[in-house]
Amino acid sequence: MEFSELIRTDRAQAELRRGPEAAPLRGTLCVTGHHLLLSPGPQSTPDLWLLLLRSVDSIEKRVAGDSGTITLRCKDLRVLQLDIEGAEATLDIARSVEGLRLGDAWHFHPPERYYKRVARETNAWRLSEVNEDFSLCPSYPRAVIVPRAVDDDALSRSARFRQGGRFPVLSYHHAPSGTVLLRASQPLSGPQKRRCVEDEELLRAVLAGARPGARGIIVDTRSSHAAKQARMTGGGTEAKAVYPGWKRLHRPLERGRPLQESFVCLVEACGDKEQSMDRWLSRLQGCRWLAHVKEALSTACLAAQGMEREGACILVHGAEGMDSTLLVTSLAQLILDPLSRTMTGFQELVEREWIQAGHPFQLRCAHSAFSHARPKHEAPTFLLFLDCVWQLGRQFPLSLEFGEGLLLALFEHAYASPFGTFLCNSEKERCLCEVRTRTHSLWSGLNQPKEQRKLWNPLYVLNPLAIWPSVEPQSLRLWQGLFLRWTRPPEPAEEAWEKVWQIVTESQKTEGSQPTVSA
């Protein structure tokens, strides 16, 4: 993301007070991506005052009448005061500095950023702040992308008809086919087969806003038996008779305790150095981890094919819509969208489809594979996603701008991190805990230049086409870089990676160019 996108107001008239020993300096205050500048008027000293935004430790703002004051407390213990003309300018400059200081990336991937991309492709969708106070859906972000033809009152009624308030929202717009990918939770139809006219209206509006004649496919990540059982306890599915144009497909994906037990069994098998080959192969098959990888990729391919090849709109949900649903929607985007396969695009995908979408990281990643405490709410769903991404990178080694190093870093930080990105279970909890003001964003650390060789793929070439992975047994591999990383010497793989970087760098120097990476 460009820093310029964080600048709400780039200049204002201000007076700088630097302390009792220095005379006030008045002029035009300018905000850039990295600095605050104050240019004195023609009658004043010609010196230009400059402050590096990374040196700001805290910000206080105060507005009174038609002016305001911003107090900047710096890491070198300076305290600076800016008296600014205009209350709105004061607030905008303060917000700009808050977003830019420390080069932090908390504001790098807001819902508004992806909506701008959607708005350039179609006018059928709008950004709604119906969930601004998180009262409608505690696991959704403040702003969501919804059909323009559906008002906020209808969204509120639809939310009451969906488990946890997770009404259908846009996950991805596929511009080439004019179709969309949505996510939600199960409808609360129950044994009485209750209906919600507004929910039905929402899904009709989705088809009306897509290409002419578009139909819809509901990918339910539960088995048909599990969906019927859910109906007896108040959940259920969308009845075909009242959702015209939509058909339902069941593609069951494991989650919860069975997925956690599969992870534990795989780690135990990988840690046993005394077993025979037959025993190893038997345990690898018995843990069923690669079977989960196959099922996840297959379901994502089903959703992606429905959009690109059949011209269908896709709605994905299971029960709660916070685990296997996100797994499918994020993988489908990686398959279809070249931008999601860039470094910046992948970070935005993780932020938007996992963190902001309400995957409960605090619950799911409380323990890893070695803990004896195994609560039912723990599950390595995000790790399964990373493994699927690694499989894509192995089958398409030139199509992902990032390498295995980024996936390993995300795995580590999801379970234990000095950054705040994966803390809590939802945006609501992160706001209540003031995560953004008390911690730093992981993306800031990962985007440092010194991390480039560890995280980037030196062989990357932009591939504008969809990438369709093979899910045949012989095509899927154990992710040795993760599951065997502590039981085998890492040096050969690291040396090979460094050698590739050297070859690519030397080749580019020979051609008179420098390595290029996405902004």
Tab-separated table of N, CA and C in Angstrom, residues 284-418:
chain	number	residue	atom	x	y	z
A	284	LEU	N	1.680	-41.789	8.353
A	284	LEU	CA	1.396	-40.615	7.525
A	284	LEU	C	-0.003	-40.709	6.911
A	285	GLN	N	-0.360	-41.903	6.465
A	285	GLN	CA	-1.699	-42.085	5.905
A	285	GLN	C	-2.758	-42.044	7.000
A	286	GLY	N	-2.434	-42.625	8.144
A	286	GLY	CA	-3.414	-42.708	9.226
A	286	GLY	C	-3.795	-41.368	9.818
A	287	CYS	N	-2.881	-40.411	9.813
A	287	CYS	CA	-3.200	-39.110	10.410
A	287	CYS	C	-4.139	-38.300	9.528
A	288	ARG	N	-4.201	-38.585	8.228
A	288	ARG	CA	-5.129	-37.987	7.264
A	288	ARG	C	-4.894	-36.489	7.027
A	289	TRP	N	-3.723	-35.988	7.378
A	289	TRP	CA	-3.483	-34.552	7.167
A	289	TRP	C	-3.491	-34.202	5.684
A	290	LEU	N	-2.821	-34.998	4.868
A	290	LEU	CA	-2.797	-34.710	3.435
A	290	LEU	C	-4.180	-34.901	2.808
A	291	ALA	N	-5.007	-35.740	3.417
A	291	ALA	CA	-6.386	-35.870	2.938
A	291	ALA	C	-7.151	-34.575	3.185
A	292	HIS	N	-6.894	-33.927	4.331
A	292	HIS	CA	-7.526	-32.634	4.608
A	292	HIS	C	-7.042	-31.569	3.619
A	293	VAL	N	-5.750	-31.615	3.286
A	293	VAL	CA	-5.210	-30.686	2.296
A	293	VAL	C	-5.914	-30.896	0.959
A	294	LYS	N	-6.054	-32.154	0.561
A	294	LYS	CA	-6.715	-32.481	-0.713
A	294	LYS	C	-8.150	-31.976	-0.726
A	295	GLU	N	-8.888	-32.197	0.349
A	295	GLU	CA	-10.299	-31.792	0.398
A	295	GLU	C	-10.435	-30.275	0.359
A	296	ALA	N	-9.547	-29.579	1.052
A	296	ALA	CA	-9.610	-28.112	1.058
A	296	ALA	C	-9.328	-27.549	-0.336
A	297	LEU	N	-8.273	-28.044	-0.979
A	297	LEU	CA	-7.942	-27.562	-2.322
A	297	LEU	C	-9.031	-27.934	-3.330
A	298	SER	N	-9.602	-29.122	-3.203
A	298	SER	CA	-10.658	-29.548	-4.122
A	298	SER	C	-11.878	-28.650	-4.005
A	299	THR	N	-12.268	-28.314	-2.775
A	299	THR	CA	-13.442	-27.456	-2.575
A	299	THR	C	-13.168	-26.046	-3.081
A	300	ALA	N	-11.948	-25.545	-2.858
A	300	ALA	CA	-11.594	-24.223	-3.378
A	300	ALA	C	-11.622	-24.217	-4.900
A	301	CYS	N	-11.141	-25.287	-5.521
A	301	CYS	CA	-11.184	-25.391	-6.987
A	301	CYS	C	-12.624	-25.429	-7.486
A	302	LEU	N	-13.497	-26.105	-6.754
A	302	LEU	CA	-14.907	-26.144	-7.123
A	302	LEU	C	-15.496	-24.735	-7.142
A	303	ALA	N	-15.209	-23.956	-6.098
A	303	ALA	CA	-15.713	-22.584	-6.038
A	303	ALA	C	-15.118	-21.734	-7.159
A	304	ALA	N	-13.812	-21.870	-7.379
A	304	ALA	CA	-13.146	-21.071	-8.414
A	304	ALA	C	-13.650	-21.440	-9.808
A	305	GLN	N	-13.837	-22.721	-10.070
A	305	GLN	CA	-14.339	-23.155	-11.377
A	305	GLN	C	-15.760	-22.672	-11.607
A	306	GLY	N	-16.570	-22.674	-10.546
A	306	GLY	CA	-17.930	-22.181	-10.678
A	306	GLY	C	-17.960	-20.738	-11.136
A	307	MET	N	-17.017	-19.936	-10.639
A	307	MET	CA	-16.969	-18.530	-11.016
A	307	MET	C	-16.401	-18.342	-12.417
A	308	GLU	N	-15.220	-18.904	-12.670
A	308	GLU	CA	-14.526	-18.615	-13.925
A	308	GLU	C	-15.098	-19.369	-15.117
A	309	ARG	N	-15.444	-20.625	-14.937
A	309	ARG	CA	-15.836	-21.455	-16.077
A	309	ARG	C	-17.346	-21.581	-16.254
A	310	GLU	N	-18.101	-21.440	-15.162
A	310	GLU	CA	-19.552	-21.566	-15.261
A	310	GLU	C	-20.259	-20.230	-15.113
A	311	GLY	N	-19.538	-19.180	-14.764
A	311	GLY	CA	-20.155	-17.872	-14.610
A	311	GLY	C	-21.157	-17.808	-13.483
A	312	ALA	N	-20.916	-18.539	-12.409
A	312	ALA	CA	-21.844	-18.590	-11.280
A	312	ALA	C	-21.315	-17.771	-10.111
A	313	CYS	N	-22.232	-17.184	-9.362
A	313	CYS	CA	-21.876	-16.546	-8.092
A	313	CYS	C	-21.820	-17.631	-7.019
A	314	ILE	N	-20.888	-17.515	-6.108
A	314	ILE	CA	-20.653	-18.564	-5.114
A	314	ILE	C	-20.849	-18.000	-3.705
A	315	LEU	N	-21.655	-18.690	-2.909
A	315	LEU	CA	-21.796	-18.390	-1.481
A	315	LEU	C	-21.249	-19.575	-0.706
A	316	VAL	N	-20.289	-19.331	0.169
A	316	VAL	CA	-19.683	-20.394	0.961
A	316	VAL	C	-20.082	-20.223	2.419
A	317	HIS	N	-20.541	-21.281	3.037
A	317	HIS	CA	-20.765	-21.257	4.485
A	317	HIS	C	-20.804	-22.686	5.023
A	318	GLY	N	-20.518	-22.802	6.293
A	318	GLY	CA	-20.702	-24.059	7.000
A	318	GLY	C	-21.729	-23.806	8.087
A	319	ALA	N	-21.280	-23.916	9.334
A	319	ALA	CA	-22.173	-23.593	10.441
A	319	ALA	C	-21.919	-22.157	10.895
A	320	GLU	N	-20.770	-21.931	11.549
A	320	GLU	CA	-20.458	-20.599	12.070
A	320	GLU	C	-19.867	-19.681	11.016
A	321	GLY	N	-19.233	-20.254	9.991
A	321	GLY	CA	-18.654	-19.433	8.931
A	321	GLY	C	-17.346	-18.773	9.285
A	322	MET	N	-16.613	-19.313	10.276
A	322	MET	CA	-15.369	-18.682	10.710
A	322	MET	C	-14.153	-19.587	10.538
A	323	ASP	N	-14.327	-20.758	9.954
A	323	ASP	CA	-13.218	-21.706	9.822
A	323	ASP	C	-13.117	-22.220	8.385
A	324	SER	N	-13.817	-23.318	8.083
A	324	SER	CA	-13.711	-23.897	6.742
A	324	SER	C	-14.215	-22.936	5.671
A	325	THR	N	-15.153	-22.064	6.023
A	325	THR	CA	-15.628	-21.065	5.063
A	325	THR	C	-14.490	-20.171	4.608
A	326	LEU	N	-13.722	-19.654	5.569
A	326	LEU	CA	-12.612	-18.760	5.246
A	326	LEU	C	-11.505	-19.505	4.505
A	327	LEU	N	-11.332	-20.766	4.838
A	327	LEU	CA	-10.337	-21.594	4.148
A	327	LEU	C	-10.649	-21.662	2.658
A	328	VAL	N	-11.919	-21.891	2.323
A	328	VAL	CA	-12.315	-22.032	0.918
A	328	VAL	C	-12.250	-20.691	0.190
A	329	THR	N	-12.789	-19.628	0.798
A	329	THR	CA	-12.820	-18.335	0.095
A	329	THR	C	-11.418	-17.794	-0.156
A	330	SER	N	-10.510	-17.969	0.788
A	330	SER	CA	-9.154	-17.441	0.601
A	330	SER	C	-8.377	-18.252	-0.436
A	331	LEU	N	-8.524	-19.581	-0.425
A	331	LEU	CA	-7.827	-20.401	-1.420
A	331	LEU	C	-8.385	-20.170	-2.815
A	332	ALA	N	-9.701	-19.992	-2.926
A	332	ALA	CA	-10.290	-19.731	-4.244
A	332	ALA	C	-9.734	-18.440	-4.834
A	333	GLN	N	-9.512	-17.432	-4.007
A	333	GLN	CA	-8.948	-16.178	-4.504
A	333	GLN	C	-7.507	-16.355	-4.953
A	334	LEU	N	-6.744	-17.144	-4.232
A	334	LEU	CA	-5.362	-17.400	-4.655
A	334	LEU	C	-5.328	-18.095	-6.021
A	335	ILE	N	-6.269	-18.989	-6.243
A	335	ILE	CA	-6.320	-19.701	-7.512
A	335	ILE	C	-6.653	-18.746	-8.656
A	336	LEU	N	-7.596	-17.821	-8.430
A	336	LEU	CA	-8.115	-16.979	-9.506
A	336	LEU	C	-7.402	-15.644	-9.663
A	337	ASP	N	-6.979	-15.053	-8.569
A	337	ASP	CA	-6.571	-13.650	-8.573
A	337	ASP	C	-5.058	-13.478	-8.556
A	338	PRO	N	-4.460	-12.992	-9.635
A	338	PRO	CA	-3.000	-12.785	-9.654
A	338	PRO	C	-2.523	-11.812	-8.571
A	339	LEU	N	-3.329	-10.808	-8.232
A	339	LEU	CA	-2.913	-9.841	-7.215
A	339	LEU	C	-2.790	-10.483	-5.838
A	340	SER	N	-3.621	-11.480	-5.557
A	340	SER	CA	-3.546	-12.168	-4.263
A	340	SER	C	-2.277	-12.994	-4.139
A	341	ARG	N	-1.607	-13.228	-5.247
A	341	ARG	CA	-0.379	-14.023	-5.230
A	341	ARG	C	0.873	-13.162	-5.138
A	342	THR	N	0.705	-11.835	-5.045
A	342	THR	CA	1.838	-10.952	-4.787
A	342	THR	C	2.066	-10.854	-3.285
A	343	MET	N	3.193	-10.310	-2.871
A	343	MET	CA	3.486	-10.176	-1.447
A	343	MET	C	2.445	-9.292	-0.763
A	344	THR	N	2.207	-8.110	-1.319
A	344	THR	CA	1.237	-7.194	-0.732
A	344	THR	C	-0.169	-7.771	-0.782
A	345	GLY	N	-0.530	-8.368	-1.925
A	345	GLY	CA	-1.875	-8.920	-2.075
A	345	GLY	C	-2.140	-10.075	-1.136
A	346	PHE	N	-1.133	-10.907	-0.894
A	346	PHE	CA	-1.322	-12.039	0.013
A	346	PHE	C	-1.480	-11.553	1.451
A	347	GLN	N	-0.701	-10.554	1.837
A	347	GLN	CA	-0.871	-9.995	3.175
A	347	GLN	C	-2.273	-9.408	3.339
A	348	GLU	N	-2.744	-8.722	2.313
A	348	GLU	CA	-4.102	-8.169	2.366
A	348	GLU	C	-5.140	-9.281	2.437
A	349	LEU	N	-4.913	-10.371	1.715
A	349	LEU	CA	-5.833	-11.506	1.739
A	349	LEU	C	-5.931	-12.098	3.145
A	350	VAL	N	-4.785	-12.314	3.782
A	350	VAL	CA	-4.787	-12.854	5.145
A	350	VAL	C	-5.486	-11.898	6.109
A	351	GLU	N	-5.183	-10.613	5.967
A	351	GLU	CA	-5.802	-9.618	6.839
A	351	GLU	C	-7.309	-9.591	6.633
A	352	ARG	N	-7.752	-9.571	5.392
A	352	ARG	CA	-9.181	-9.387	5.090
A	352	ARG	C	-9.991	-10.664	5.298
A	353	GLU	N	-9.442	-11.811	4.851
A	353	GLU	CA	-10.217	-13.048	4.859
A	353	GLU	C	-10.048	-13.879	6.122
A	354	TRP	N	-9.081	-13.549	6.960
A	354	TRP	CA	-8.894	-14.303	8.197
A	354	TRP	C	-9.012	-13.412	9.426
A	355	ILE	N	-8.217	-12.358	9.467
A	355	ILE	CA	-8.176	-11.529	10.677
A	355	ILE	C	-9.434	-10.682	10.797
A	356	GLN	N	-9.714	-9.860	9.778
A	356	GLN	CA	-10.898	-9.014	9.833
A	356	GLN	C	-12.184	-9.820	9.699
A	357	ALA	N	-12.132	-10.955	9.034
A	357	ALA	CA	-13.331	-11.769	8.837
A	357	ALA	C	-13.720	-12.553	10.082
A	358	GLY	N	-12.911	-12.485	11.131
A	358	GLY	CA	-13.339	-13.040	12.409
A	358	GLY	C	-12.899	-14.454	12.713
A	359	HIS	N	-11.830	-14.947	12.085
A	359	HIS	CA	-11.312	-16.252	12.515
A	359	HIS	C	-10.796	-16.112	13.947
A	360	PRO	N	-11.277	-16.938	14.872
A	360	PRO	CA	-10.910	-16.762	16.293
A	360	PRO	C	-9.512	-17.305	16.615
A	361	PHE	N	-8.492	-16.546	16.256
A	361	PHE	CA	-7.108	-17.005	16.440
A	361	PHE	C	-6.792	-17.314	17.897
A	362	GLN	N	-7.290	-16.508	18.807
A	362	GLN	CA	-6.976	-16.720	20.220
A	362	GLN	C	-7.482	-18.082	20.692
A	363	LEU	N	-8.632	-18.506	20.206
A	363	LEU	CA	-9.186	-19.804	20.581
A	363	LEU	C	-8.549	-20.934	19.782
A	364	ARG	N	-8.438	-20.755	18.485
A	364	ARG	CA	-7.963	-21.850	17.636
A	364	ARG	C	-6.484	-22.144	17.834
A	365	CYS	N	-5.690	-21.124	18.144
A	365	CYS	CA	-4.229	-21.295	18.214
A	365	CYS	C	-3.702	-21.162	19.647
A	366	ALA	N	-4.538	-21.462	20.623
A	366	ALA	CA	-4.097	-21.367	22.026
A	366	ALA	C	-2.975	-22.363	22.315
A	367	HIS	N	-3.053	-23.558	21.732
A	367	HIS	CA	-1.999	-24.568	21.862
A	367	HIS	C	-1.666	-25.095	20.481
A	368	SER	N	-0.489	-25.686	20.362
A	368	SER	CA	-0.087	-26.289	19.097
A	368	SER	C	-0.288	-27.798	19.191
A	369	ALA	N	0.738	-28.598	18.901
A	369	ALA	CA	0.551	-30.050	18.818
A	369	ALA	C	1.008	-30.802	20.055
A	370	PHE	N	1.730	-30.143	20.968
A	370	PHE	CA	2.328	-30.879	22.074
A	370	PHE	C	1.553	-30.772	23.381
A	371	SER	N	0.597	-29.893	23.452
A	371	SER	CA	-0.131	-29.689	24.700
A	371	SER	C	-1.044	-30.873	25.006
A	372	HIS	N	-1.117	-31.235	26.291
A	372	HIS	CA	-2.024	-32.306	26.721
A	372	HIS	C	-3.450	-31.786	26.852
A	373	ALA	N	-3.595	-30.482	27.030
A	373	ALA	CA	-4.927	-29.877	27.084
A	373	ALA	C	-5.425	-29.686	25.655
A	374	ARG	N	-6.534	-30.298	25.345
A	374	ARG	CA	-7.050	-30.235	23.978
A	374	ARG	C	-8.516	-29.812	23.977
A	375	PRO	N	-8.767	-28.546	24.264
A	375	PRO	CA	-10.152	-28.058	24.237
A	375	PRO	C	-10.744	-28.201	22.844
A	376	LYS	N	-12.061	-28.352	22.794
A	376	LYS	CA	-12.717	-28.610	21.510
A	376	LYS	C	-12.665	-27.413	20.571
A	377	HIS	N	-12.389	-26.204	21.112
A	377	HIS	CA	-12.374	-25.029	20.251
A	377	HIS	C	-11.043	-24.830	19.531
A	378	GLU	N	-10.036	-25.667	19.807
A	378	GLU	CA	-8.749	-25.527	19.137
A	378	GLU	C	-8.750	-26.299	17.820
A	379	ALA	N	-8.157	-25.700	16.794
A	379	ALA	CA	-8.064	-26.361	15.491
A	379	ALA	C	-7.063	-25.616	14.620
A	380	PRO	N	-6.213	-26.347	13.903
A	380	PRO	CA	-5.196	-25.705	13.054
A	380	PRO	C	-5.725	-25.361	11.664
A	381	THR	N	-6.876	-24.698	11.595
A	381	THR	CA	-7.462	-24.358	10.294
A	381	THR	C	-6.556	-23.415	9.512
A	382	PHE	N	-5.978	-22.431	10.205
A	382	PHE	CA	-5.099	-21.487	9.518
A	382	PHE	C	-3.833	-22.186	9.030
A	383	LEU	N	-3.311	-23.118	9.821
A	383	LEU	CA	-2.154	-23.896	9.376
A	383	LEU	C	-2.504	-24.713	8.141
A	384	LEU	N	-3.698	-25.292	8.099
A	384	LEU	CA	-4.129	-26.040	6.918
A	384	LEU	C	-4.150	-25.124	5.693
A	385	PHE	N	-4.605	-23.885	5.873
A	385	PHE	CA	-4.568	-22.909	4.779
A	385	PHE	C	-3.137	-22.678	4.311
A	386	LEU	N	-2.209	-22.461	5.243
A	386	LEU	CA	-0.817	-22.222	4.874
A	386	LEU	C	-0.221	-23.423	4.154
A	387	ASP	N	-0.579	-24.632	4.585
A	387	ASP	CA	-0.090	-25.838	3.916
A	387	ASP	C	-0.612	-25.896	2.481
A	388	CYS	N	-1.882	-25.553	2.287
A	388	CYS	CA	-2.446	-25.534	0.933
A	388	CYS	C	-1.739	-24.499	0.058
A	389	VAL	N	-1.414	-23.354	0.631
A	389	VAL	CA	-0.683	-22.326	-0.121
A	389	VAL	C	0.702	-22.845	-0.489
A	390	TRP	N	1.350	-23.551	0.438
A	390	TRP	CA	2.663	-24.124	0.146
A	390	TRP	C	2.563	-25.120	-1.009
A	391	GLN	N	1.488	-25.932	-1.030
A	391	GLN	CA	1.291	-26.873	-2.141
A	391	GLN	C	1.151	-26.119	-3.463
A	392	LEU	N	0.427	-24.994	-3.458
A	392	LEU	CA	0.298	-24.179	-4.667
A	392	LEU	C	1.662	-23.659	-5.110
A	393	GLY	N	2.457	-23.184	-4.151
A	393	GLY	CA	3.777	-22.670	-4.478
A	393	GLY	C	4.703	-23.745	-5.018
A	394	ARG	N	4.558	-24.970	-4.520
A	394	ARG	CA	5.404	-26.056	-5.005
A	394	ARG	C	5.005	-26.470	-6.418
A	395	GLN	N	3.702	-26.465	-6.717
A	395	GLN	CA	3.246	-26.852	-8.048
A	395	GLN	C	3.409	-25.728	-9.074
A	396	PHE	N	3.401	-24.474	-8.588
A	396	PHE	CA	3.567	-23.320	-9.477
A	396	PHE	C	4.687	-22.434	-8.922
A	397	PRO	N	5.930	-22.866	-9.064
A	397	PRO	CA	7.044	-22.197	-8.383
A	397	PRO	C	7.329	-20.775	-8.857
A	398	LEU	N	6.797	-20.357	-9.996
A	398	LEU	CA	7.050	-19.007	-10.492
A	398	LEU	C	5.886	-18.057	-10.235
A	399	SER	N	4.755	-18.555	-9.736
A	399	SER	CA	3.523	-17.765	-9.719
A	399	SER	C	3.237	-17.063	-8.407
A	400	LEU	N	3.975	-17.379	-7.342
A	400	LEU	CA	3.785	-16.720	-6.060
A	400	LEU	C	4.985	-15.819	-5.774
A	401	GLU	N	4.713	-14.563	-5.449
A	401	GLU	CA	5.805	-13.609	-5.221
A	401	GLU	C	6.501	-13.849	-3.891
A	402	PHE	N	5.873	-14.582	-3.002
A	402	PHE	CA	6.448	-14.889	-1.689
A	402	PHE	C	6.867	-16.356	-1.659
A	403	GLY	N	7.746	-16.661	-0.724
A	403	GLY	CA	8.249	-18.016	-0.608
A	403	GLY	C	7.824	-18.681	0.685
A	404	GLU	N	8.434	-19.841	0.940
A	404	GLU	CA	8.117	-20.624	2.133
A	404	GLU	C	8.398	-19.842	3.412
A	405	GLY	N	9.384	-18.949	3.371
A	405	GLY	CA	9.736	-18.192	4.571
A	405	GLY	C	8.575	-17.389	5.116
A	406	LEU	N	7.773	-16.797	4.248
A	406	LEU	CA	6.614	-16.025	4.709
A	406	LEU	C	5.586	-16.946	5.364
A	407	LEU	N	5.342	-18.105	4.774
A	407	LEU	CA	4.361	-19.038	5.324
A	407	LEU	C	4.799	-19.534	6.698
A	408	LEU	N	6.086	-19.822	6.847
A	408	LEU	CA	6.602	-20.249	8.150
A	408	LEU	C	6.464	-19.129	9.186
A	409	ALA	N	6.743	-17.908	8.767
A	409	ALA	CA	6.616	-16.772	9.681
A	409	ALA	C	5.173	-16.593	10.131
A	410	LEU	N	4.223	-16.728	9.224
A	410	LEU	CA	2.820	-16.585	9.596
A	410	LEU	C	2.384	-17.693	10.549
A	411	PHE	N	2.859	-18.907	10.313
A	411	PHE	CA	2.554	-20.009	11.232
A	411	PHE	C	3.069	-19.696	12.635
A	412	GLU	N	4.317	-19.261	12.724
A	412	GLU	CA	4.914	-18.974	14.033
A	412	GLU	C	4.168	-17.852	14.749
A	413	HIS	N	3.851	-16.776	14.032
A	413	HIS	CA	3.217	-15.620	14.669
A	413	HIS	C	1.757	-15.883	15.008
A	414	ALA	N	1.102	-16.794	14.304
A	414	ALA	CA	-0.287	-17.115	14.638
A	414	ALA	C	-0.377	-17.787	16.002
A	415	TYR	N	0.666	-18.531	16.376
A	415	TYR	CA	0.650	-19.248	17.649
A	415	TYR	C	1.345	-18.477	18.770
A	416	ALA	N	2.339	-17.677	18.461
A	416	ALA	CA	3.039	-16.886	19.481
A	416	ALA	C	3.780	-15.761	18.777
A	417	SER	N	3.463	-14.528	19.146
A	417	SER	CA	4.017	-13.404	18.401
A	417	SER	C	4.236	-12.188	19.292
A	418	PRO	N	5.317	-11.448	19.073
A	418	PRO	CA	5.498	-10.173	19.776
A	418	PRO	C	4.659	-9.055	19.165
